[in-house]
Amino acid sequence: MKIKKAVITAAARGERLYPVADTIQKAMLPIIDVDGLHKPVIQIIAEEAFSSGIEELCVICAPGDGERYISAFASLRDNLVKSFKGVDWAKEEAEKIDQLLSRIEFAEQEEPLGYGHAVYCAREFVNNEPFLLLLGDYLYVSNLLQKRCAAQLVELASQENCSVSAVNPTIEHQIGRYGTLTGKQMAGKAGVYQIDNIIEKPSLSVAELELQTPGLRVGYYLCFFGMHVFTPIIFDILEKHVARDGSNILLTPALQELAETDKFLAQEVKGNRYDLSKKLGWLQAQIALGLAGQAHDETLTSMVDLLAEANSRKSS
């Protein structure tokens, strides 16, 4: 199974990032990537996909946002070329933006009908092929030097010829933020599970009863990582949910049905995810990217200086 297409869901308006997200799409907000350069978030996510073998990309966006993305990237490319003539890094970044624009398309989610519906909007683009699904407000940092988080997932899905969701062992007091699952570990494959049961943002009492996974540390559960590879069967399942549920189509019930009807694995990805939409999520993501990349020393020095300043104020 070769996975050539990826979908990024980015239709939400970003209420938790108000007021900045009221004037610019939240996925266009800049952050310093591991290569030390400022980039829009959605470009970093796209490069995660491209570096994992993806050839075509579709962004699910709000009405009118597709043209805004194209205009913003074209303006960014032109400014790089005009303002930094003869500068190697600017030329390379401009070329990356040209490559992105040549491989990206947009599908509009006309109404905010839920995450499952946003994924369903990609059906025409996917065109009965397997695809990588990424969230527009998650950034990822791999623990492996030569393999991105998405590449780890794509590799397993290709080997097993089935849908695979990335998961991360998550401490119990955080599971109310994520879809949480349990399953049986596959023989001979450490950190790979055949999914049995999925619950969206469970309470701890429910998780203790229904979502314990043998082999995990006490107090930890398998939570979604914000990254999936799906076979086209997911659209057949979502189609039924769209027809039945109307105004709020969630992805999790469709994934539970997928687990009950088809081979569906979970993989512990070696890396971390950072949710930009949660409180201080942007700060956490920036620090993580800084420490993981070329800005490591500068990031570390800045953190030490800030902590020293804070300690000084507390002592005075």
PDB file of C-alpha atoms in Angstrom:
ATOM      1  CA  MET A   1       0.000   0.000   0.000  1.00  0.00           C
ATOM      2  CA  LYS A   2       1.587   3.272  -1.141  1.00  0.00           C
ATOM      3  CA  ILE A   3       0.393   6.409   0.612  1.00  0.00           C
ATOM      4  CA  LYS A   4       0.763   9.404  -1.681  1.00  0.00           C
ATOM      5  CA  LYS A   5      -1.925  11.775  -0.379  1.00  0.00           C
ATOM      6  CA  ALA A   6      -2.381  13.704   2.842  1.00  0.00           C
ATOM      7  CA  VAL A   7      -5.234  15.732   4.304  1.00  0.00           C
ATOM      8  CA  ILE A   8      -4.849  18.570   6.816  1.00  0.00           C
ATOM      9  CA  THR A   9      -7.982  19.696   8.648  1.00  0.00           C
ATOM     10  CA  ALA A  10      -7.839  23.463   9.234  1.00  0.00           C
ATOM     11  CA  ALA A  11     -11.421  24.709   9.042  1.00  0.00           C
ATOM     12  CA  ALA A  12     -11.849  25.770  12.683  1.00  0.00           C
ATOM     13  CA  ARG A  13     -11.678  29.492  13.337  1.00  0.00           C
ATOM     14  CA  GLY A  14      -9.420  29.248  16.384  1.00  0.00           C
ATOM     15  CA  GLU A  15     -11.579  30.792  19.078  1.00  0.00           C
ATOM     16  CA  ARG A  16      -8.973  29.993  21.739  1.00  0.00           C
ATOM     17  CA  LEU A  17      -6.406  32.080  19.843  1.00  0.00           C
ATOM     18  CA  TYR A  18      -8.642  35.155  19.665  1.00  0.00           C
ATOM     19  CA  PRO A  19      -8.034  37.976  18.771  1.00  0.00           C
ATOM     20  CA  VAL A  20      -5.089  37.093  16.521  1.00  0.00           C
ATOM     21  CA  ALA A  21      -6.993  34.313  14.744  1.00  0.00           C
ATOM     22  CA  ASP A  22      -9.751  36.811  13.978  1.00  0.00           C
ATOM     23  CA  THR A  23      -7.489  38.598  11.489  1.00  0.00           C
ATOM     24  CA  ILE A  24      -5.406  35.732  10.056  1.00  0.00           C
ATOM     25  CA  GLN A  25      -5.942  31.992   9.732  1.00  0.00           C
ATOM     26  CA  LYS A  26      -4.404  30.401  12.803  1.00  0.00           C
ATOM     27  CA  ALA A  27      -2.507  27.929  10.582  1.00  0.00           C
ATOM     28  CA  MET A  28      -0.656  30.884   8.990  1.00  0.00           C
ATOM     29  CA  LEU A  29       0.739  32.096  12.309  1.00  0.00           C
ATOM     30  CA  PRO A  30       4.561  31.898  12.306  1.00  0.00           C
ATOM     31  CA  ILE A  31       6.722  29.716  14.491  1.00  0.00           C
ATOM     32  CA  ILE A  32      10.443  28.851  14.391  1.00  0.00           C
ATOM     33  CA  ASP A  33      10.933  25.384  12.873  1.00  0.00           C
ATOM     34  CA  VAL A  34      13.729  22.917  13.655  1.00  0.00           C
ATOM     35  CA  ASP A  35      15.812  24.407  10.837  1.00  0.00           C
ATOM     36  CA  GLY A  36      15.845  27.730  12.705  1.00  0.00           C
ATOM     37  CA  LEU A  37      13.599  29.557  10.238  1.00  0.00           C
ATOM     38  CA  HIS A  38      10.248  31.229  10.845  1.00  0.00           C
ATOM     39  CA  LYS A  39       7.447  29.497   8.922  1.00  0.00           C
ATOM     40  CA  PRO A  40       3.656  29.419   8.953  1.00  0.00           C
ATOM     41  CA  VAL A  41       2.386  26.474  10.986  1.00  0.00           C
ATOM     42  CA  ILE A  42       0.661  24.888   8.015  1.00  0.00           C
ATOM     43  CA  GLN A  43       3.938  24.889   6.064  1.00  0.00           C
ATOM     44  CA  ILE A  44       5.647  22.991   8.887  1.00  0.00           C
ATOM     45  CA  ILE A  45       2.821  20.429   8.887  1.00  0.00           C
ATOM     46  CA  ALA A  46       3.005  20.135   5.095  1.00  0.00           C
ATOM     47  CA  GLU A  47       6.752  19.543   5.250  1.00  0.00           C
ATOM     48  CA  GLU A  48       6.125  16.802   7.838  1.00  0.00           C
ATOM     49  CA  ALA A  49       3.938  15.120   5.214  1.00  0.00           C
ATOM     50  CA  PHE A  50       6.253  15.675   2.245  1.00  0.00           C
ATOM     51  CA  SER A  51       9.256  14.330   4.148  1.00  0.00           C
ATOM     52  CA  SER A  52       7.233  11.152   4.776  1.00  0.00           C
ATOM     53  CA  GLY A  53       6.683  10.373   1.104  1.00  0.00           C
ATOM     54  CA  ILE A  54       3.478  12.341   0.500  1.00  0.00           C
ATOM     55  CA  GLU A  55       3.096  13.775  -3.005  1.00  0.00           C
ATOM     56  CA  GLU A  56      -0.278  15.565  -2.889  1.00  0.00           C
ATOM     57  CA  LEU A  57      -1.901  17.567  -0.110  1.00  0.00           C
ATOM     58  CA  CYS A  58      -5.427  18.809   0.559  1.00  0.00           C
ATOM     59  CA  VAL A  59      -6.323  21.356   3.247  1.00  0.00           C
ATOM     60  CA  ILE A  60      -9.887  21.310   4.553  1.00  0.00           C
ATOM     61  CA  CYS A  61     -10.660  24.953   5.219  1.00  0.00           C
ATOM     62  CA  ALA A  62     -13.476  27.374   5.968  1.00  0.00           C
ATOM     63  CA  PRO A  63     -15.257  29.047   3.025  1.00  0.00           C
ATOM     64  CA  GLY A  64     -12.988  31.550   1.279  1.00  0.00           C
ATOM     65  CA  ASP A  65      -9.848  30.497   3.134  1.00  0.00           C
ATOM     66  CA  GLY A  66      -8.322  28.608   0.219  1.00  0.00           C
ATOM     67  CA  GLU A  67      -7.755  31.796  -1.755  1.00  0.00           C
ATOM     68  CA  ARG A  68      -6.434  33.506   1.375  1.00  0.00           C
ATOM     69  CA  TYR A  69      -3.865  30.744   1.906  1.00  0.00           C
ATOM     70  CA  ILE A  70      -2.697  30.897  -1.705  1.00  0.00           C
ATOM     71  CA  SER A  71      -2.431  34.689  -1.597  1.00  0.00           C
ATOM     72  CA  ALA A  72      -0.542  34.637   1.708  1.00  0.00           C
ATOM     73  CA  PHE A  73       1.982  32.060   0.494  1.00  0.00           C
ATOM     74  CA  ALA A  74       2.467  33.827  -2.831  1.00  0.00           C
ATOM     75  CA  SER A  75       3.106  37.093  -0.987  1.00  0.00           C
ATOM     76  CA  LEU A  76       5.541  35.367   1.396  1.00  0.00           C
ATOM     77  CA  ARG A  77       7.452  33.829  -1.516  1.00  0.00           C
ATOM     78  CA  ASP A  78       7.648  37.152  -3.383  1.00  0.00           C
ATOM     79  CA  ASN A  79       8.869  38.989  -0.290  1.00  0.00           C
ATOM     80  CA  LEU A  80      11.600  36.399   0.268  1.00  0.00           C
ATOM     81  CA  VAL A  81      12.805  36.758  -3.321  1.00  0.00           C
ATOM     82  CA  LYS A  82      12.713  40.574  -3.362  1.00  0.00           C
ATOM     83  CA  SER A  83      13.925  41.342   0.142  1.00  0.00           C
ATOM     84  CA  PHE A  84      16.732  38.765   0.406  1.00  0.00           C
ATOM     85  CA  LYS A  85      18.285  38.704  -3.063  1.00  0.00           C
ATOM     86  CA  GLY A  86      21.269  36.390  -3.245  1.00  0.00           C
ATOM     87  CA  VAL A  87      20.645  34.962   0.247  1.00  0.00           C
ATOM     88  CA  ASP A  88      20.751  31.162   0.113  1.00  0.00           C
ATOM     89  CA  TRP A  89      18.273  30.418   2.904  1.00  0.00           C
ATOM     90  CA  ALA A  90      15.689  32.799   1.419  1.00  0.00           C
ATOM     91  CA  LYS A  91      16.051  31.217  -2.027  1.00  0.00           C
ATOM     92  CA  GLU A  92      15.606  27.747  -0.537  1.00  0.00           C
ATOM     93  CA  GLU A  93      12.524  28.836   1.416  1.00  0.00           C
ATOM     94  CA  ALA A  94      11.006  30.442  -1.677  1.00  0.00           C
ATOM     95  CA  GLU A  95      11.561  27.195  -3.584  1.00  0.00           C
ATOM     96  CA  LYS A  96       9.855  25.241  -0.790  1.00  0.00           C
ATOM     97  CA  ILE A  97       6.846  27.541  -0.977  1.00  0.00           C
ATOM     98  CA  ASP A  98       6.691  27.097  -4.760  1.00  0.00           C
ATOM     99  CA  GLN A  99       6.770  23.330  -4.246  1.00  0.00           C
ATOM    100  CA  LEU A 100       4.027  23.586  -1.626  1.00  0.00           C
ATOM    101  CA  LEU A 101       1.793  25.671  -3.901  1.00  0.00           C
ATOM    102  CA  SER A 102       2.266  23.201  -6.755  1.00  0.00           C
ATOM    103  CA  ARG A 103       1.208  20.217  -4.607  1.00  0.00           C
ATOM    104  CA  ILE A 104      -1.615  21.641  -2.513  1.00  0.00           C
ATOM    105  CA  GLU A 105      -5.333  22.040  -3.066  1.00  0.00           C
ATOM    106  CA  PHE A 106      -8.205  23.122  -0.862  1.00  0.00           C
ATOM    107  CA  ALA A 107     -11.625  21.715  -0.028  1.00  0.00           C
ATOM    108  CA  GLU A 108     -14.109  23.897   1.822  1.00  0.00           C
ATOM    109  CA  GLN A 109     -16.189  22.761   4.761  1.00  0.00           C
ATOM    110  CA  GLU A 110     -19.236  24.915   4.093  1.00  0.00           C
ATOM    111  CA  GLU A 111     -20.573  24.615   7.652  1.00  0.00           C
ATOM    112  CA  PRO A 112     -18.879  23.658  10.950  1.00  0.00           C
ATOM    113  CA  LEU A 113     -20.517  20.232  11.241  1.00  0.00           C
ATOM    114  CA  GLY A 114     -17.818  18.467  13.256  1.00  0.00           C
ATOM    115  CA  TYR A 115     -14.410  16.907  12.773  1.00  0.00           C
ATOM    116  CA  GLY A 116     -15.786  13.770  11.140  1.00  0.00           C
ATOM    117  CA  HIS A 117     -17.557  15.924   8.575  1.00  0.00           C
ATOM    118  CA  ALA A 118     -14.341  17.884   7.920  1.00  0.00           C
ATOM    119  CA  VAL A 119     -12.553  14.623   7.112  1.00  0.00           C
ATOM    120  CA  TYR A 120     -15.476  13.554   4.900  1.00  0.00           C
ATOM    121  CA  CYS A 121     -14.993  16.743   2.846  1.00  0.00           C
ATOM    122  CA  ALA A 122     -11.721  15.220   1.550  1.00  0.00           C
ATOM    123  CA  ARG A 123     -13.451  12.260  -0.109  1.00  0.00           C
ATOM    124  CA  GLU A 124     -13.215  13.607  -3.661  1.00  0.00           C
ATOM    125  CA  PHE A 125      -9.537  14.517  -3.248  1.00  0.00           C
ATOM    126  CA  VAL A 126      -8.632  11.127  -1.761  1.00  0.00           C
ATOM    127  CA  ASN A 127     -10.353   9.361  -4.674  1.00  0.00           C
ATOM    128  CA  ASN A 128     -10.402   5.877  -3.183  1.00  0.00           C
ATOM    129  CA  GLU A 129      -6.750   5.853  -2.106  1.00  0.00           C
ATOM    130  CA  PRO A 130      -5.157   5.492   1.349  1.00  0.00           C
ATOM    131  CA  PHE A 131      -4.206   8.819   2.911  1.00  0.00           C
ATOM    132  CA  LEU A 132      -2.404  10.464   5.816  1.00  0.00           C
ATOM    133  CA  LEU A 133      -4.558  12.683   8.056  1.00  0.00           C
ATOM    134  CA  LEU A 134      -3.022  15.516  10.077  1.00  0.00           C
ATOM    135  CA  LEU A 135      -4.473  18.223  12.297  1.00  0.00           C
ATOM    136  CA  GLY A 136      -3.928  21.859  11.387  1.00  0.00           C
ATOM    137  CA  ASP A 137      -3.196  22.887  14.969  1.00  0.00           C
ATOM    138  CA  TYR A 138      -0.803  20.102  16.000  1.00  0.00           C
ATOM    139  CA  LEU A 139       2.949  20.170  15.563  1.00  0.00           C
ATOM    140  CA  TYR A 140       5.126  17.105  16.022  1.00  0.00           C
ATOM    141  CA  VAL A 141       8.706  16.533  17.175  1.00  0.00           C
ATOM    142  CA  SER A 142      10.205  13.113  16.482  1.00  0.00           C
ATOM    143  CA  ASN A 143      12.618  11.414  18.847  1.00  0.00           C
ATOM    144  CA  LEU A 144      14.287   9.747  15.835  1.00  0.00           C
ATOM    145  CA  LEU A 145      16.884  11.838  14.022  1.00  0.00           C
ATOM    146  CA  GLN A 146      16.212  10.510  10.539  1.00  0.00           C
ATOM    147  CA  LYS A 147      12.498   9.682  10.679  1.00  0.00           C
ATOM    148  CA  ARG A 148       9.617  12.071  11.231  1.00  0.00           C
ATOM    149  CA  CYS A 149       6.563  11.067  13.247  1.00  0.00           C
ATOM    150  CA  ALA A 150       4.430  10.824  10.102  1.00  0.00           C
ATOM    151  CA  ALA A 151       7.074   8.676   8.400  1.00  0.00           C
ATOM    152  CA  GLN A 152       6.899   6.175  11.265  1.00  0.00           C
ATOM    153  CA  LEU A 153       3.139   5.885  10.812  1.00  0.00           C
ATOM    154  CA  VAL A 154       3.235   5.692   7.005  1.00  0.00           C
ATOM    155  CA  GLU A 155       5.859   2.941   7.166  1.00  0.00           C
ATOM    156  CA  LEU A 156       3.748   0.700   9.405  1.00  0.00           C
ATOM    157  CA  ALA A 157       0.538   1.317   7.439  1.00  0.00           C
ATOM    158  CA  SER A 158       2.357   0.391   4.219  1.00  0.00           C
ATOM    159  CA  GLN A 159       3.756  -2.789   5.764  1.00  0.00           C
ATOM    160  CA  GLU A 160       0.456  -3.905   7.306  1.00  0.00           C
ATOM    161  CA  ASN A 161      -1.772  -2.684   4.454  1.00  0.00           C
ATOM    162  CA  CYS A 162      -4.346  -1.198   6.827  1.00  0.00           C
ATOM    163  CA  SER A 163      -5.443   1.895   8.732  1.00  0.00           C
ATOM    164  CA  VAL A 164      -3.123   2.973  11.546  1.00  0.00           C
ATOM    165  CA  SER A 165      -3.554   5.695  14.168  1.00  0.00           C
ATOM    166  CA  ALA A 166      -0.637   7.226  16.011  1.00  0.00           C
ATOM    167  CA  VAL A 167      -0.923   7.116  19.801  1.00  0.00           C
ATOM    168  CA  ASN A 168       1.106   8.257  22.757  1.00  0.00           C
ATOM    169  CA  PRO A 169       1.062   6.855  26.314  1.00  0.00           C
ATOM    170  CA  THR A 170      -0.538   9.701  28.262  1.00  0.00           C
ATOM    171  CA  ILE A 171      -0.759  10.231  32.010  1.00  0.00           C
ATOM    172  CA  GLU A 172      -4.232   9.805  33.453  1.00  0.00           C
ATOM    173  CA  HIS A 173      -4.946  13.424  34.404  1.00  0.00           C
ATOM    174  CA  GLN A 174      -4.597  14.481  30.733  1.00  0.00           C
ATOM    175  CA  ILE A 175      -6.764  11.860  29.021  1.00  0.00           C
ATOM    176  CA  GLY A 176      -9.868  14.052  29.190  1.00  0.00           C
ATOM    177  CA  ARG A 177      -8.315  16.101  26.368  1.00  0.00           C
ATOM    178  CA  TYR A 178      -7.939  13.270  23.860  1.00  0.00           C
ATOM    179  CA  GLY A 179      -9.566  10.319  22.195  1.00  0.00           C
ATOM    180  CA  THR A 180      -8.380   7.333  24.230  1.00  0.00           C
ATOM    181  CA  LEU A 181      -8.230   3.682  23.234  1.00  0.00           C
ATOM    182  CA  THR A 182      -7.211   0.216  24.261  1.00  0.00           C
ATOM    183  CA  GLY A 183      -6.220  -2.893  22.360  1.00  0.00           C
ATOM    184  CA  LYS A 184      -4.121  -6.016  22.223  1.00  0.00           C
ATOM    185  CA  GLN A 185      -0.414  -5.698  21.508  1.00  0.00           C
ATOM    186  CA  MET A 186       0.621  -7.422  18.289  1.00  0.00           C
ATOM    187  CA  ALA A 187       3.059 -10.288  18.695  1.00  0.00           C
ATOM    188  CA  GLY A 188       6.570  -9.334  17.689  1.00  0.00           C
ATOM    189  CA  LYS A 189       5.748  -5.643  17.219  1.00  0.00           C
ATOM    190  CA  ALA A 190       6.527  -3.503  20.247  1.00  0.00           C
ATOM    191  CA  GLY A 191       4.189  -0.552  20.644  1.00  0.00           C
ATOM    192  CA  VAL A 192       1.692  -1.749  18.013  1.00  0.00           C
ATOM    193  CA  TYR A 193      -1.868  -2.650  19.036  1.00  0.00           C
ATOM    194  CA  GLN A 194      -4.967  -4.104  17.415  1.00  0.00           C
ATOM    195  CA  ILE A 195      -7.580  -1.539  18.478  1.00  0.00           C
ATOM    196  CA  ASP A 196     -10.556  -2.816  20.483  1.00  0.00           C
ATOM    197  CA  ASN A 197     -12.270   0.149  22.099  1.00  0.00           C
ATOM    198  CA  ILE A 198     -12.152   3.948  21.618  1.00  0.00           C
ATOM    199  CA  ILE A 199     -13.753   6.643  23.775  1.00  0.00           C
ATOM    200  CA  GLU A 200     -13.568  10.370  23.087  1.00  0.00           C
ATOM    201  CA  LYS A 201     -12.208  12.388  26.040  1.00  0.00           C
ATOM    202  CA  PRO A 202     -13.173   9.856  28.716  1.00  0.00           C
ATOM    203  CA  SER A 203     -13.450  10.520  32.411  1.00  0.00           C
ATOM    204  CA  LEU A 204     -10.849   8.787  34.533  1.00  0.00           C
ATOM    205  CA  SER A 205     -13.468   6.514  36.093  1.00  0.00           C
ATOM    206  CA  VAL A 206     -14.604   5.334  32.655  1.00  0.00           C
ATOM    207  CA  ALA A 207     -11.001   4.884  31.506  1.00  0.00           C
ATOM    208  CA  GLU A 208     -10.170   2.781  34.555  1.00  0.00           C
ATOM    209  CA  LEU A 209     -13.074   0.459  33.767  1.00  0.00           C
ATOM    210  CA  GLU A 210     -12.856   0.237  29.974  1.00  0.00           C
ATOM    211  CA  LEU A 211      -9.518   1.492  28.632  1.00  0.00           C
ATOM    212  CA  GLN A 212      -6.739  -0.202  30.584  1.00  0.00           C
ATOM    213  CA  THR A 213      -4.034  -1.507  28.235  1.00  0.00           C
ATOM    214  CA  PRO A 214      -1.797  -4.347  29.484  1.00  0.00           C
ATOM    215  CA  GLY A 215       1.886  -3.473  29.372  1.00  0.00           C
ATOM    216  CA  LEU A 216       1.560   0.274  29.917  1.00  0.00           C
ATOM    217  CA  ARG A 217       2.890   1.952  33.032  1.00  0.00           C
ATOM    218  CA  VAL A 218       0.364   2.330  35.828  1.00  0.00           C
ATOM    219  CA  GLY A 219      -1.672   5.498  35.368  1.00  0.00           C
ATOM    220  CA  TYR A 220      -1.030   5.765  31.616  1.00  0.00           C
ATOM    221  CA  TYR A 221      -3.436   5.298  28.699  1.00  0.00           C
ATOM    222  CA  LEU A 222      -3.109   5.238  24.911  1.00  0.00           C
ATOM    223  CA  CYS A 223      -4.306   8.568  23.513  1.00  0.00           C
ATOM    224  CA  PHE A 224      -4.535   9.712  19.912  1.00  0.00           C
ATOM    225  CA  PHE A 225      -1.543  11.656  18.637  1.00  0.00           C
ATOM    226  CA  GLY A 226      -3.430  13.752  16.071  1.00  0.00           C
ATOM    227  CA  MET A 227      -2.148  11.724  13.129  1.00  0.00           C
ATOM    228  CA  HIS A 228      -3.713   8.809  11.220  1.00  0.00           C
ATOM    229  CA  VAL A 229      -3.382   6.785   8.038  1.00  0.00           C
ATOM    230  CA  PHE A 230      -6.747   5.591   6.702  1.00  0.00           C
ATOM    231  CA  THR A 231      -7.823   3.327   3.899  1.00  0.00           C
ATOM    232  CA  PRO A 232     -10.788   4.619   1.847  1.00  0.00           C
ATOM    233  CA  ILE A 233     -13.233   2.506   3.852  1.00  0.00           C
ATOM    234  CA  ILE A 234     -13.356   5.330   6.402  1.00  0.00           C
ATOM    235  CA  PHE A 235     -15.424   7.376   3.931  1.00  0.00           C
ATOM    236  CA  ASP A 236     -18.038   4.628   3.603  1.00  0.00           C
ATOM    237  CA  ILE A 237     -18.392   4.669   7.379  1.00  0.00           C
ATOM    238  CA  LEU A 238     -18.458   8.463   7.588  1.00  0.00           C
ATOM    239  CA  GLU A 239     -21.093   8.634   4.857  1.00  0.00           C
ATOM    240  CA  LYS A 240     -23.504   6.735   7.097  1.00  0.00           C
ATOM    241  CA  HIS A 241     -22.735   8.994  10.046  1.00  0.00           C
ATOM    242  CA  VAL A 242     -23.202  12.145   7.954  1.00  0.00           C
ATOM    243  CA  ALA A 243     -26.591  10.914   6.741  1.00  0.00           C
ATOM    244  CA  ARG A 244     -27.694   9.946  10.263  1.00  0.00           C
ATOM    245  CA  ASP A 245     -26.161  12.494  12.637  1.00  0.00           C
ATOM    246  CA  GLY A 246     -26.706  15.760  10.795  1.00  0.00           C
ATOM    247  CA  SER A 247     -25.170  18.693  12.641  1.00  0.00           C
ATOM    248  CA  ASN A 248     -22.284  17.223  14.669  1.00  0.00           C
ATOM    249  CA  ILE A 249     -20.407  14.406  12.984  1.00  0.00           C
ATOM    250  CA  LEU A 250     -17.586  13.201  15.213  1.00  0.00           C
ATOM    251  CA  LEU A 251     -14.684  11.104  13.967  1.00  0.00           C
ATOM    252  CA  THR A 252     -14.366   8.862  17.027  1.00  0.00           C
ATOM    253  CA  PRO A 253     -17.613   6.861  16.515  1.00  0.00           C
ATOM    254  CA  ALA A 254     -16.540   6.207  12.935  1.00  0.00           C
ATOM    255  CA  LEU A 255     -13.171   4.978  14.175  1.00  0.00           C
ATOM    256  CA  GLN A 256     -14.869   2.626  16.627  1.00  0.00           C
ATOM    257  CA  GLU A 257     -16.886   1.196  13.751  1.00  0.00           C
ATOM    258  CA  LEU A 258     -13.698   0.894  11.696  1.00  0.00           C
ATOM    259  CA  ALA A 259     -12.086  -1.086  14.530  1.00  0.00           C
ATOM    260  CA  GLU A 260     -15.080  -3.442  14.618  1.00  0.00           C
ATOM    261  CA  THR A 261     -15.218  -4.069  10.873  1.00  0.00           C
ATOM    262  CA  ASP A 262     -11.675  -3.854   9.502  1.00  0.00           C
ATOM    263  CA  LYS A 263      -8.030  -4.217  10.480  1.00  0.00           C
ATOM    264  CA  PHE A 264      -7.153  -1.066  12.418  1.00  0.00           C
ATOM    265  CA  LEU A 265      -3.919  -0.648  14.354  1.00  0.00           C
ATOM    266  CA  ALA A 266      -2.501   1.854  16.825  1.00  0.00           C
ATOM    267  CA  GLN A 267       1.202   2.650  16.903  1.00  0.00           C
ATOM    268  CA  GLU A 268       3.135   4.301  19.710  1.00  0.00           C
ATOM    269  CA  VAL A 269       4.968   6.974  17.762  1.00  0.00           C
ATOM    270  CA  LYS A 270       8.441   7.886  18.991  1.00  0.00           C
ATOM    271  CA  GLY A 271       7.955  11.593  19.465  1.00  0.00           C
ATOM    272  CA  ASN A 272       5.675  14.212  20.975  1.00  0.00           C
ATOM    273  CA  ARG A 273       2.666  16.222  19.849  1.00  0.00           C
ATOM    274  CA  TYR A 274       1.950  19.854  20.680  1.00  0.00           C
ATOM    275  CA  ASP A 275      -1.580  21.246  20.556  1.00  0.00           C
ATOM    276  CA  LEU A 276      -1.302  24.887  19.510  1.00  0.00           C
ATOM    277  CA  SER A 277      -4.917  25.663  20.377  1.00  0.00           C
ATOM    278  CA  LYS A 278      -4.690  24.894  24.090  1.00  0.00           C
ATOM    279  CA  LYS A 279      -3.561  27.384  26.711  1.00  0.00           C
ATOM    280  CA  LEU A 280       0.222  27.922  26.422  1.00  0.00           C
ATOM    281  CA  GLY A 281       0.288  25.320  23.630  1.00  0.00           C
ATOM    282  CA  TRP A 282       1.980  27.761  21.263  1.00  0.00           C
ATOM    283  CA  LEU A 283       4.713  28.446  23.810  1.00  0.00           C
ATOM    284  CA  GLN A 284       5.261  24.728  24.473  1.00  0.00           C
ATOM    285  CA  ALA A 285       5.481  23.971  20.754  1.00  0.00           C
ATOM    286  CA  GLN A 286       7.962  26.777  20.139  1.00  0.00           C
ATOM    287  CA  ILE A 287      10.220  25.663  22.967  1.00  0.00           C
ATOM    288  CA  ALA A 288      10.061  22.031  21.807  1.00  0.00           C
ATOM    289  CA  LEU A 289      10.892  22.898  18.194  1.00  0.00           C
ATOM    290  CA  GLY A 290      13.670  25.200  19.338  1.00  0.00           C
ATOM    291  CA  LEU A 291      15.272  22.579  21.553  1.00  0.00           C
ATOM    292  CA  ALA A 292      14.970  19.916  18.833  1.00  0.00           C
ATOM    293  CA  GLY A 293      16.633  21.945  16.110  1.00  0.00           C
ATOM    294  CA  GLN A 294      19.281  24.434  15.084  1.00  0.00           C
ATOM    295  CA  ALA A 295      18.081  27.033  17.595  1.00  0.00           C
ATOM    296  CA  HIS A 296      18.754  24.656  20.512  1.00  0.00           C
ATOM    297  CA  ASP A 297      21.461  26.728  22.221  1.00  0.00           C
ATOM    298  CA  GLU A 298      19.618  30.021  21.787  1.00  0.00           C
ATOM    299  CA  THR A 299      16.363  28.489  23.046  1.00  0.00           C
ATOM    300  CA  LEU A 300      18.061  26.944  26.074  1.00  0.00           C
ATOM    301  CA  THR A 301      19.826  30.205  26.926  1.00  0.00           C
ATOM    302  CA  SER A 302      16.557  32.135  26.663  1.00  0.00           C
ATOM    303  CA  MET A 303      14.816  29.671  28.966  1.00  0.00           C
ATOM    304  CA  VAL A 304      17.588  29.893  31.573  1.00  0.00           C
ATOM    305  CA  ASP A 305      17.526  33.707  31.437  1.00  0.00           C
ATOM    306  CA  LEU A 306      13.737  33.819  31.851  1.00  0.00           C
ATOM    307  CA  LEU A 307      13.812  31.396  34.774  1.00  0.00           C
ATOM    308  CA  ALA A 308      16.555  33.422  36.427  1.00  0.00           C
ATOM    309  CA  GLU A 309      14.551  36.612  35.995  1.00  0.00           C
ATOM    310  CA  ALA A 310      11.428  34.987  37.401  1.00  0.00           C
ATOM    311  CA  ASN A 311      13.361  33.637  40.395  1.00  0.00           C
ATOM    312  CA  SER A 312      14.885  37.059  40.999  1.00  0.00           C
ATOM    313  CA  ARG A 313      11.462  38.740  41.055  1.00  0.00           C
ATOM    314  CA  LYS A 314      10.143  36.090  43.441  1.00  0.00           C
ATOM    315  CA  SER A 315      13.066  36.597  45.825  1.00  0.00           C
ATOM    316  CA  SER A 316      12.917  40.388  45.886  1.00  0.00           C
TER     317      SER A 316
END
